[in-house]
Amino acid sequence: MPKIKTSRTRQPPEGWEDIEPIMDDFAQRMREAENDPQEGKRKVESVWPIFRLHHQRSRYIYDLYYKRKAISTELYDYCLKHNYADKNLIAKWKKPGYEKLCCLRCIQSKDTNFGTTCICRVPKAKLEADRIVECVHCGCRGHNHAGRLIDPPVFAMVYVPDAARDLIAGTVGGWAQVVVGHPFDTIKVRLQTQPSPPKYHSGMHCLTTLIKEEGSTAVYKGVTSPLAGIGICNAVVFTANGYFRRMLQGNDTSKPLTLPQIMLAGNMAGTVMAFFNCPIELLKVKLQVQGKAPAAGSATAATQPKPYKGVFDCGVRTFKAGGLRGLYRGITITLIRDVPSFACYFGAYELVKRSCLQARSLPPPSDTMLSFKPVEPPTVEMPTENTGMELCLAGGMAGIAAWLLCYPQDIVKSRMQSDPSYRTTAECFRVLLKEASGGNWRIFFRGFAPTLARAFPANAATFMAYEWSLKQMS
């Protein structure tokens, strides 16, 4: 007898193979919940796990389609048609005030606590902190109340869009970078911008002289600008990088990007970053290179320009003097520096992360490895998540790799932004080449030691804070 053709025998829409394992897992867990022995439980309590799984499965399909835009309309309709998601519950979620509804019975007055309001619908402010009330149908304890749920993945879940997650995590990472790395950065800029013959012989000499002449807080000069600015810049570059990575990945989110694709995303993120970075770094450099204000009435007080009071004063005076073009002084060399360096930055980070995972997946050494007899190699499960130490190592190495690639460009940028006598980037570069003639190529690597000393801890802190923030929002 021929097989009867039904709608279920048709090929599912494209993209089904990506979510099918998750749907199978939900089905397996649902069978286990239905067959679970219910000794010692109330009758209503025995169906709570089923309601929770039903809610989770519907929420998963809802988020894929409405929030993440990860599945097609055809696949979404297919899931609703074959009851992989509750279309009536989803219809309620789309209405204002019902976004976190647990189940439909919670809003049916005839079914809910003898005509009263279900705990699911009680505002957070009216919940009693020391009293636990459960919905008789699904076991919800009030999804807006902290500590109300024993099993939080369903009702305590708050969706954060990918771009917002990158933005928040990038900001936190930027703040961590500034706190750890700004003293190193001040020394680097002082060494880069000193005239010939140089005042400072080394990074340590610069540090001791700076503290002796200007006080211990001098290493944090100009910190206000990067604290606000680098937080924004990091947020921009991580958000842009995340956006371009998702664009390159397309709908197939299960397949990891190749290293060239990751570097291409970093390239494009670096282009975006340069336009945010340039004015912020300009103000930072101006504040870092200004020395201690001369005493009033002294011989130098009349000749030296009035020192900046802070980042706002510096920004206003720079804008008045040169307008928007003045704030974007050095944009060309900033682009030449940032575009390749961020490709290297994100590429190196991903490479070290993957190498660490691969190294941990290797089988441990044993006596049989020294034997000449053929033995079956032991199987070791491939880890899927990096440890904190591995993230710090990857972040630090990424910072070093990026600076190795772009340090000479940074020298030109710092000179260009600190000295108003240069009219163009090309002129600044020609002057530096003239100074470097005769074998003095070290001029292009002034301050390189403190930069590398800063690169590892600052970028380790950046990526550690970034990954930690992402994890908190997952």
Short mmCIF file of C-alpha atoms in Angstrom, two decimals:
data_model
loop_
_atom_site.label_atom_id
_atom_site.label_comp_id
_atom_site.label_asym_id
_atom_site.label_seq_id
_atom_site.Cartn_x
_atom_site.Cartn_y
_atom_site.Cartn_z
CA MET A 1 0.00 0.00 0.00
CA PRO A 2 1.50 3.36 -0.97
CA LYS A 3 2.42 5.81 1.76
CA ILE A 4 -0.27 8.42 2.32
CA LYS A 5 1.02 11.92 1.56
CA THR A 6 0.23 14.51 4.20
CA SER A 7 1.36 18.04 4.87
CA ARG A 8 3.90 16.68 7.34
CA THR A 9 5.71 14.70 4.64
CA ARG A 10 6.61 17.85 2.72
CA GLN A 11 10.14 19.16 2.99
CA PRO A 12 10.43 21.76 5.77
CA PRO A 13 11.45 25.30 4.76
CA GLU A 14 15.08 26.37 4.55
CA GLY A 15 16.64 26.90 7.97
CA TRP A 16 14.72 24.10 9.67
CA GLU A 17 17.87 21.97 9.91
CA ASP A 18 19.43 24.66 12.15
CA ILE A 19 16.67 24.57 14.78
CA GLU A 20 15.60 20.94 14.42
CA PRO A 21 18.06 19.64 17.09
CA ILE A 22 16.69 22.18 19.58
CA MET A 23 13.10 21.21 18.78
CA ASP A 24 14.04 17.53 19.24
CA ASP A 25 15.59 18.37 22.59
CA PHE A 26 12.40 20.16 23.68
CA ALA A 27 10.36 17.11 22.59
CA GLN A 28 12.60 14.78 24.58
CA ARG A 29 12.38 16.95 27.70
CA MET A 30 8.61 17.18 27.27
CA ARG A 31 8.34 13.36 27.17
CA GLU A 32 10.47 13.11 30.30
CA ALA A 33 8.29 15.68 32.08
CA GLU A 34 5.11 13.80 31.11
CA ASN A 35 6.53 10.44 32.28
CA ASP A 36 8.12 11.78 35.45
CA PRO A 37 6.74 10.08 38.63
CA GLN A 38 4.56 12.49 40.58
CA GLU A 39 4.71 10.98 44.08
CA GLY A 40 4.40 13.58 46.80
CA LYS A 41 3.29 16.35 44.45
CA ARG A 42 -0.01 18.13 44.25
CA LYS A 43 -2.07 17.41 41.13
CA VAL A 44 -1.56 20.91 39.71
CA GLU A 45 2.14 20.85 40.55
CA SER A 46 2.75 17.85 38.30
CA VAL A 47 1.98 19.86 35.14
CA TRP A 48 4.20 22.86 35.96
CA PRO A 49 7.30 21.49 34.13
CA ILE A 50 5.15 20.89 31.04
CA PHE A 51 3.86 24.48 31.09
CA ARG A 52 7.41 25.78 31.49
CA LEU A 53 8.74 23.77 28.55
CA HIS A 54 5.75 24.82 26.44
CA HIS A 55 6.52 28.45 27.30
CA GLN A 56 10.25 28.05 26.60
CA ARG A 57 9.67 26.48 23.20
CA SER A 58 7.20 29.18 22.12
CA ARG A 59 9.49 31.93 23.42
CA TYR A 60 12.42 30.46 21.50
CA ILE A 61 10.53 30.59 18.17
CA TYR A 62 9.13 34.04 19.00
CA ASP A 63 12.60 35.48 19.73
CA LEU A 64 14.12 33.92 16.61
CA TYR A 65 11.54 35.59 14.39
CA TYR A 66 10.58 38.88 16.07
CA LYS A 67 13.73 39.78 18.01
CA ARG A 68 16.74 38.29 16.26
CA LYS A 69 15.25 38.13 12.72
CA ALA A 70 17.09 34.80 12.36
CA ILE A 71 14.38 32.74 10.63
CA SER A 72 12.19 33.35 7.59
CA THR A 73 8.44 34.00 7.64
CA GLU A 74 7.93 30.67 5.88
CA LEU A 75 9.79 28.78 8.62
CA TYR A 76 7.97 30.72 11.35
CA ASP A 77 4.56 29.84 9.83
CA TYR A 78 5.70 26.22 9.51
CA CYS A 79 6.51 26.11 13.26
CA LEU A 80 3.11 27.54 14.17
CA LYS A 81 1.27 25.21 11.79
CA HIS A 82 2.90 22.10 13.25
CA ASN A 83 2.45 23.28 16.87
CA TYR A 84 6.13 23.83 17.64
CA ALA A 85 5.00 27.13 19.15
CA ASP A 86 1.71 28.31 20.66
CA LYS A 87 0.32 30.87 18.21
CA ASN A 88 -2.32 32.09 20.69
CA LEU A 89 0.29 32.77 23.38
CA ILE A 90 2.54 34.53 20.84
CA ALA A 91 -0.42 36.66 19.72
CA LYS A 92 -0.74 37.87 23.34
CA TRP A 93 3.02 38.59 23.62
CA LYS A 94 2.71 41.02 20.70
CA LYS A 95 0.20 43.14 22.66
CA PRO A 96 1.38 45.85 25.12
CA GLY A 97 1.26 44.67 28.72
CA TYR A 98 1.39 40.96 27.86
CA GLU A 99 5.06 40.68 26.75
CA LYS A 100 5.99 38.33 29.61
CA LEU A 101 2.76 36.39 29.96
CA CYS A 102 3.43 32.87 31.27
CA CYS A 103 0.37 31.03 30.00
CA LEU A 104 -3.08 31.84 28.64
CA ARG A 105 -4.88 30.50 31.69
CA CYS A 106 -3.24 33.26 33.77
CA ILE A 107 -5.52 35.83 32.11
CA GLN A 108 -8.75 33.81 32.22
CA SER A 109 -10.57 35.02 35.31
CA LYS A 110 -12.78 31.91 35.54
CA ASP A 111 -9.66 29.74 35.79
CA THR A 112 -7.46 31.95 37.95
CA ASN A 113 -7.60 31.70 41.73
CA PHE A 114 -11.39 31.77 41.93
CA GLY A 115 -11.81 34.90 39.82
CA THR A 116 -8.92 36.92 41.32
CA THR A 117 -5.76 38.17 39.57
CA CYS A 118 -3.04 35.61 38.82
CA ILE A 119 0.35 36.20 40.48
CA CYS A 120 1.79 36.48 36.95
CA ARG A 121 -0.13 39.74 36.47
CA VAL A 122 0.68 41.35 39.85
CA PRO A 123 3.04 44.37 39.55
CA LYS A 124 6.45 44.02 41.17
CA ALA A 125 5.78 46.81 43.69
CA LYS A 126 2.76 44.93 45.09
CA LEU A 127 4.54 41.59 45.60
CA GLU A 128 5.39 40.72 49.19
CA ALA A 129 9.11 40.06 49.63
CA ASP A 130 8.74 37.41 52.34
CA ARG A 131 5.79 35.57 50.85
CA ILE A 132 5.89 33.11 47.94
CA VAL A 133 2.71 32.73 45.91
CA GLU A 134 2.60 30.33 42.96
CA CYS A 135 0.24 30.27 40.00
CA VAL A 136 -1.85 27.10 40.34
CA HIS A 137 -1.60 26.44 36.59
CA CYS A 138 2.03 26.99 35.58
CA GLY A 139 3.93 27.55 38.84
CA CYS A 140 4.93 31.13 38.03
CA ARG A 141 5.84 33.18 41.11
CA GLY A 142 5.72 36.59 39.47
CA HIS A 143 8.20 37.12 36.66
CA ASN A 144 9.00 40.74 37.62
CA HIS A 145 10.06 39.92 41.18
CA ALA A 146 13.71 39.12 41.92
CA GLY A 147 14.21 35.81 43.65
CA ARG A 148 10.70 34.59 42.93
CA LEU A 149 11.67 31.77 40.58
CA ILE A 150 13.42 28.54 41.38
CA ASP A 151 13.84 27.77 37.68
CA PRO A 152 14.70 31.15 36.06
CA PRO A 153 15.45 30.42 32.38
CA VAL A 154 11.84 30.95 31.31
CA PHE A 155 10.20 33.69 33.29
CA ALA A 156 13.24 35.71 34.36
CA MET A 157 14.59 35.85 30.82
CA VAL A 158 15.14 39.40 29.54
CA TYR A 159 15.95 39.71 25.86
CA VAL A 160 18.82 42.08 25.01
CA PRO A 161 19.38 42.68 21.26
CA ASP A 162 22.79 41.73 19.90
CA ALA A 163 23.76 45.32 19.04
CA ALA A 164 22.79 46.55 22.53
CA ARG A 165 24.80 43.75 24.14
CA ASP A 166 27.87 44.68 22.08
CA LEU A 167 27.35 48.37 22.92
CA ILE A 168 27.09 47.84 26.69
CA ALA A 169 29.86 45.24 26.88
CA GLY A 170 32.15 47.39 24.70
CA THR A 171 31.64 50.38 27.00
CA VAL A 172 32.52 48.34 30.09
CA GLY A 173 35.58 46.97 28.29
CA GLY A 174 36.66 50.51 27.35
CA TRP A 175 36.46 51.72 30.95
CA ALA A 176 38.55 48.77 32.11
CA GLN A 177 41.14 49.59 29.43
CA VAL A 178 41.44 53.23 30.55
CA VAL A 179 41.80 52.45 34.26
CA VAL A 180 44.58 49.93 33.60
CA GLY A 181 46.34 51.53 30.64
CA HIS A 182 46.21 55.35 30.96
CA PRO A 183 49.47 55.80 32.98
CA PHE A 184 51.35 53.80 30.31
CA ASP A 185 49.67 55.89 27.60
CA THR A 186 50.77 59.19 29.19
CA ILE A 187 54.40 58.02 29.25
CA LYS A 188 54.11 56.83 25.63
CA VAL A 189 52.79 60.19 24.40
CA ARG A 190 55.47 62.14 26.32
CA LEU A 191 58.20 60.01 24.73
CA GLN A 192 56.65 60.26 21.25
CA THR A 193 56.24 64.03 21.23
CA GLN A 194 59.49 65.17 22.91
CA PRO A 195 61.73 67.36 20.72
CA SER A 196 65.30 66.58 19.66
CA PRO A 197 67.53 66.21 21.63
CA PRO A 198 65.18 64.12 23.79
CA LYS A 199 64.44 65.09 27.39
CA TYR A 200 63.65 61.54 28.53
CA HIS A 201 66.07 58.63 28.05
CA SER A 202 63.61 55.78 28.71
CA GLY A 203 60.11 55.00 29.89
CA MET A 204 61.21 54.64 33.52
CA HIS A 205 63.14 57.94 33.35
CA CYS A 206 60.03 59.62 31.92
CA LEU A 207 57.87 58.22 34.73
CA THR A 208 60.20 59.32 37.55
CA THR A 209 60.74 62.79 36.02
CA LEU A 210 57.00 63.24 35.48
CA ILE A 211 56.13 62.37 39.08
CA LYS A 212 59.01 64.50 40.43
CA GLU A 213 58.13 67.62 38.41
CA GLU A 214 54.33 67.43 38.17
CA GLY A 215 53.16 65.16 40.98
CA SER A 216 51.92 61.58 41.22
CA THR A 217 48.58 62.38 39.56
CA ALA A 218 50.34 63.54 36.37
CA VAL A 219 50.20 60.01 34.92
CA TYR A 220 46.39 60.37 34.81
CA LYS A 221 46.46 63.71 32.99
CA GLY A 222 43.75 63.85 30.35
CA VAL A 223 42.02 60.75 31.74
CA THR A 224 38.56 62.38 31.55
CA SER A 225 38.57 62.43 27.76
CA PRO A 226 39.46 58.74 27.25
CA LEU A 227 37.29 57.61 30.17
CA ALA A 228 34.29 59.08 28.42
CA GLY A 229 35.70 58.77 24.91
CA ILE A 230 37.30 55.32 24.91
CA GLY A 231 34.17 53.94 26.55
CA ILE A 232 32.25 55.32 23.55
CA CYS A 233 34.95 54.30 21.05
CA ASN A 234 35.13 50.76 22.39
CA ALA A 235 31.35 50.56 22.34
CA VAL A 236 31.40 51.73 18.71
CA VAL A 237 34.15 49.37 17.53
CA PHE A 238 32.73 46.31 19.30
CA THR A 239 29.20 47.10 18.08
CA ALA A 240 30.47 47.67 14.52
CA ASN A 241 32.57 44.51 14.66
CA GLY A 242 29.58 42.50 15.92
CA TYR A 243 27.36 43.97 13.19
CA PHE A 244 29.80 43.19 10.36
CA ARG A 245 30.43 39.69 11.73
CA ARG A 246 26.69 38.96 11.78
CA MET A 247 26.42 40.40 8.27
CA LEU A 248 29.18 38.09 7.00
CA GLN A 249 27.68 35.13 8.85
CA GLY A 250 24.18 35.56 7.41
CA ASN A 251 21.42 33.26 8.66
CA ASP A 252 23.75 30.33 9.32
CA THR A 253 24.65 31.29 12.91
CA SER A 254 25.81 27.77 13.76
CA LYS A 255 28.80 27.97 11.40
CA PRO A 256 31.79 29.89 12.86
CA LEU A 257 33.46 32.58 10.78
CA THR A 258 36.86 31.93 9.24
CA LEU A 259 39.84 34.03 10.38
CA PRO A 260 39.91 36.04 7.09
CA GLN A 261 36.21 36.88 7.61
CA ILE A 262 36.90 37.94 11.22
CA MET A 263 39.77 40.16 10.02
CA LEU A 264 37.55 41.67 7.30
CA ALA A 265 34.93 42.54 9.94
CA GLY A 266 37.71 44.11 12.04
CA ASN A 267 38.85 46.08 8.99
CA MET A 268 35.40 47.60 8.50
CA ALA A 269 35.00 48.22 12.25
CA GLY A 270 38.37 50.05 12.24
CA THR A 271 37.11 52.37 9.48
CA VAL A 272 34.07 53.31 11.59
CA MET A 273 36.22 53.60 14.72
CA ALA A 274 38.67 56.11 13.20
CA PHE A 275 36.00 58.81 12.85
CA PHE A 276 35.07 58.50 16.54
CA ASN A 277 38.65 58.04 17.70
CA CYS A 278 40.31 61.01 16.00
CA PRO A 279 38.81 63.97 17.95
CA ILE A 280 38.98 62.09 21.27
CA GLU A 281 42.66 61.24 20.82
CA LEU A 282 43.38 64.79 19.67
CA LEU A 283 42.09 66.23 22.96
CA LYS A 284 43.88 63.52 24.96
CA VAL A 285 47.23 64.22 23.26
CA LYS A 286 46.89 68.00 23.73
CA LEU A 287 46.26 67.55 27.46
CA GLN A 288 49.00 64.96 27.91
CA VAL A 289 51.79 67.00 26.30
CA GLN A 290 51.14 70.27 28.09
CA GLY A 291 53.51 70.73 30.99
CA LYS A 292 53.06 72.43 34.34
CA ALA A 293 51.71 75.98 34.08
CA PRO A 294 54.49 78.62 34.56
CA ALA A 295 54.28 80.91 37.56
CA ALA A 296 52.43 84.19 37.02
CA GLY A 297 54.79 87.05 36.16
CA SER A 298 57.64 84.75 35.10
CA ALA A 299 59.55 85.24 31.84
CA THR A 300 57.99 82.15 30.22
CA ALA A 301 54.43 82.99 31.27
CA ALA A 302 54.07 85.64 28.57
CA THR A 303 55.40 83.47 25.73
CA GLN A 304 53.75 80.13 26.52
CA PRO A 305 50.10 79.59 25.55
CA LYS A 306 47.57 79.48 28.35
CA PRO A 307 47.25 75.83 29.55
CA TYR A 308 43.95 74.00 29.14
CA LYS A 309 41.79 73.76 32.26
CA GLY A 310 40.35 70.41 31.23
CA VAL A 311 38.97 68.37 28.38
CA PHE A 312 35.94 70.66 27.84
CA ASP A 313 38.09 73.80 27.70
CA CYS A 314 40.48 72.03 25.33
CA GLY A 315 37.63 70.97 23.05
CA VAL A 316 36.02 74.43 22.96
CA ARG A 317 39.30 76.22 22.22
CA THR A 318 40.26 73.70 19.53
CA PHE A 319 36.85 74.06 17.84
CA LYS A 320 37.02 77.88 17.99
CA ALA A 321 40.49 77.85 16.45
CA GLY A 322 39.89 75.37 13.63
CA GLY A 323 36.25 74.33 13.59
CA LEU A 324 35.30 70.73 12.82
CA ARG A 325 38.42 70.40 10.68
CA GLY A 326 40.51 71.30 13.72
CA LEU A 327 38.89 68.53 15.78
CA TYR A 328 39.55 66.04 12.97
CA ARG A 329 43.20 66.99 12.58
CA GLY A 330 45.10 63.78 11.77
CA ILE A 331 42.10 61.82 10.45
CA THR A 332 44.06 60.49 7.44
CA ILE A 333 46.84 58.94 9.52
CA THR A 334 44.25 57.70 12.04
CA LEU A 335 42.54 55.76 9.23
CA ILE A 336 45.90 54.41 8.02
CA ARG A 337 46.57 53.23 11.58
CA ASP A 338 43.16 51.89 12.62
CA VAL A 339 41.96 49.99 9.54
CA PRO A 340 44.76 47.37 9.47
CA SER A 341 45.34 47.33 13.23
CA PHE A 342 41.76 46.35 14.12
CA ALA A 343 41.82 43.58 11.53
CA CYS A 344 44.92 42.25 13.30
CA TYR A 345 43.39 42.97 16.74
CA PHE A 346 40.24 40.88 16.36
CA GLY A 347 41.97 38.27 14.21
CA ALA A 348 44.72 37.66 16.79
CA TYR A 349 42.17 37.50 19.62
CA GLU A 350 40.12 34.84 17.86
CA LEU A 351 43.23 32.90 16.81
CA VAL A 352 44.57 32.67 20.38
CA LYS A 353 41.13 31.74 21.75
CA ARG A 354 40.72 28.91 19.24
CA SER A 355 44.31 27.74 19.79
CA CYS A 356 43.70 27.53 23.56
CA LEU A 357 40.54 25.45 23.02
CA GLN A 358 42.40 23.17 20.63
CA ALA A 359 45.30 22.74 23.07
CA ARG A 360 42.89 21.73 25.85
CA SER A 361 41.24 19.17 23.56
CA LEU A 362 44.51 17.26 23.04
CA PRO A 363 44.66 13.93 24.93
CA PRO A 364 46.89 13.90 28.03
CA PRO A 365 50.27 12.11 27.70
CA SER A 366 50.37 8.48 28.86
CA ASP A 367 52.76 5.52 28.98
CA THR A 368 51.12 3.96 25.91
CA MET A 369 52.29 6.91 23.80
CA LEU A 370 55.90 5.65 24.20
CA SER A 371 54.96 2.13 23.13
CA PHE A 372 55.69 0.82 19.63
CA LYS A 373 52.43 -1.11 19.61
CA PRO A 374 49.49 0.48 17.77
CA VAL A 375 47.03 1.80 20.32
CA GLU A 376 43.71 3.60 19.98
CA PRO A 377 44.21 7.28 20.86
CA PRO A 378 42.11 8.43 23.84
CA THR A 379 39.16 10.61 22.95
CA VAL A 380 38.91 14.01 24.62
CA GLU A 381 35.80 16.13 24.30
CA MET A 382 36.41 19.46 22.56
CA PRO A 383 35.81 22.32 25.06
CA THR A 384 33.42 25.04 23.92
CA GLU A 385 34.21 27.89 26.33
CA ASN A 386 37.48 29.64 27.15
CA THR A 387 38.64 30.10 30.73
CA GLY A 388 39.28 33.55 32.24
CA MET A 389 43.05 33.10 31.93
CA GLU A 390 42.70 32.17 28.26
CA LEU A 391 40.59 35.28 27.58
CA CYS A 392 43.20 37.46 29.31
CA LEU A 393 45.98 35.83 27.29
CA ALA A 394 44.06 36.26 24.02
CA GLY A 395 43.23 39.91 24.79
CA GLY A 396 46.81 40.74 25.77
CA MET A 397 48.28 39.07 22.68
CA ALA A 398 45.72 40.84 20.47
CA GLY A 399 46.80 44.21 21.87
CA ILE A 400 50.49 43.46 21.27
CA ALA A 401 49.84 42.20 17.72
CA ALA A 402 47.86 45.33 16.82
CA TRP A 403 50.56 47.70 18.11
CA LEU A 404 53.36 45.81 16.36
CA LEU A 405 51.56 46.50 13.09
CA CYS A 406 50.68 50.17 13.54
CA TYR A 407 53.16 51.83 15.92
CA PRO A 408 55.01 54.00 13.33
CA GLN A 409 51.64 55.36 12.13
CA ASP A 410 50.82 56.23 15.75
CA ILE A 411 54.07 58.22 16.05
CA VAL A 412 53.10 60.30 13.01
CA LYS A 413 49.57 60.79 14.39
CA SER A 414 50.79 61.96 17.82
CA ARG A 415 53.26 64.42 16.24
CA MET A 416 50.59 65.71 13.86
CA GLN A 417 48.04 66.26 16.63
CA SER A 418 50.43 67.79 19.20
CA ASP A 419 52.31 70.20 16.89
CA PRO A 420 50.17 72.76 14.98
CA SER A 421 53.08 73.69 12.69
CA TYR A 422 52.46 70.66 10.44
CA ARG A 423 49.97 71.43 7.69
CA THR A 424 49.49 67.91 6.34
CA THR A 425 50.21 64.30 7.29
CA ALA A 426 52.69 64.04 4.40
CA GLU A 427 54.67 67.03 5.70
CA CYS A 428 54.80 65.55 9.20
CA PHE A 429 56.00 62.23 7.77
CA ARG A 430 58.72 63.98 5.69
CA VAL A 431 60.05 65.81 8.76
CA LEU A 432 60.19 62.55 10.71
CA LEU A 433 62.01 60.85 7.81
CA LYS A 434 64.52 63.71 7.77
CA GLU A 435 65.10 63.30 11.51
CA ALA A 436 65.48 59.55 11.01
CA SER A 437 68.09 59.96 8.25
CA GLY A 438 71.55 58.82 9.23
CA GLY A 439 70.34 55.61 10.83
CA ASN A 440 68.19 57.17 13.59
CA TRP A 441 65.19 54.91 12.82
CA ARG A 442 64.48 54.58 16.54
CA ILE A 443 62.51 57.81 16.26
CA PHE A 444 59.63 55.77 14.80
CA PHE A 445 59.66 53.52 17.88
CA ARG A 446 59.94 56.06 20.69
CA GLY A 447 57.79 54.95 23.60
CA PHE A 448 57.46 51.45 22.15
CA ALA A 449 58.46 49.74 25.42
CA PRO A 450 55.75 51.41 27.59
CA THR A 451 53.24 50.85 24.78
CA LEU A 452 53.90 47.11 24.77
CA ALA A 453 53.94 47.12 28.59
CA ARG A 454 50.50 48.77 28.47
CA ALA A 455 49.13 46.71 25.58
CA PHE A 456 49.01 43.38 27.37
CA PRO A 457 47.28 44.32 30.69
CA ALA A 458 45.01 46.99 29.15
CA ASN A 459 43.67 44.75 26.39
CA ALA A 460 43.49 41.72 28.67
CA ALA A 461 41.26 43.83 30.94
CA THR A 462 39.25 45.05 27.91
CA PHE A 463 38.35 41.62 26.58
CA MET A 464 37.86 40.11 30.03
CA ALA A 465 35.38 42.88 30.93
CA TYR A 466 33.73 42.61 27.49
CA GLU A 467 33.24 38.84 27.66
CA TRP A 468 32.07 39.02 31.30
CA SER A 469 29.49 41.69 30.41
CA LEU A 470 28.25 39.65 27.44
CA LYS A 471 27.88 36.60 29.67
CA GLN A 472 25.80 38.56 32.19
CA MET A 473 23.39 39.56 29.41
CA SER A 474 23.18 36.14 27.73
#
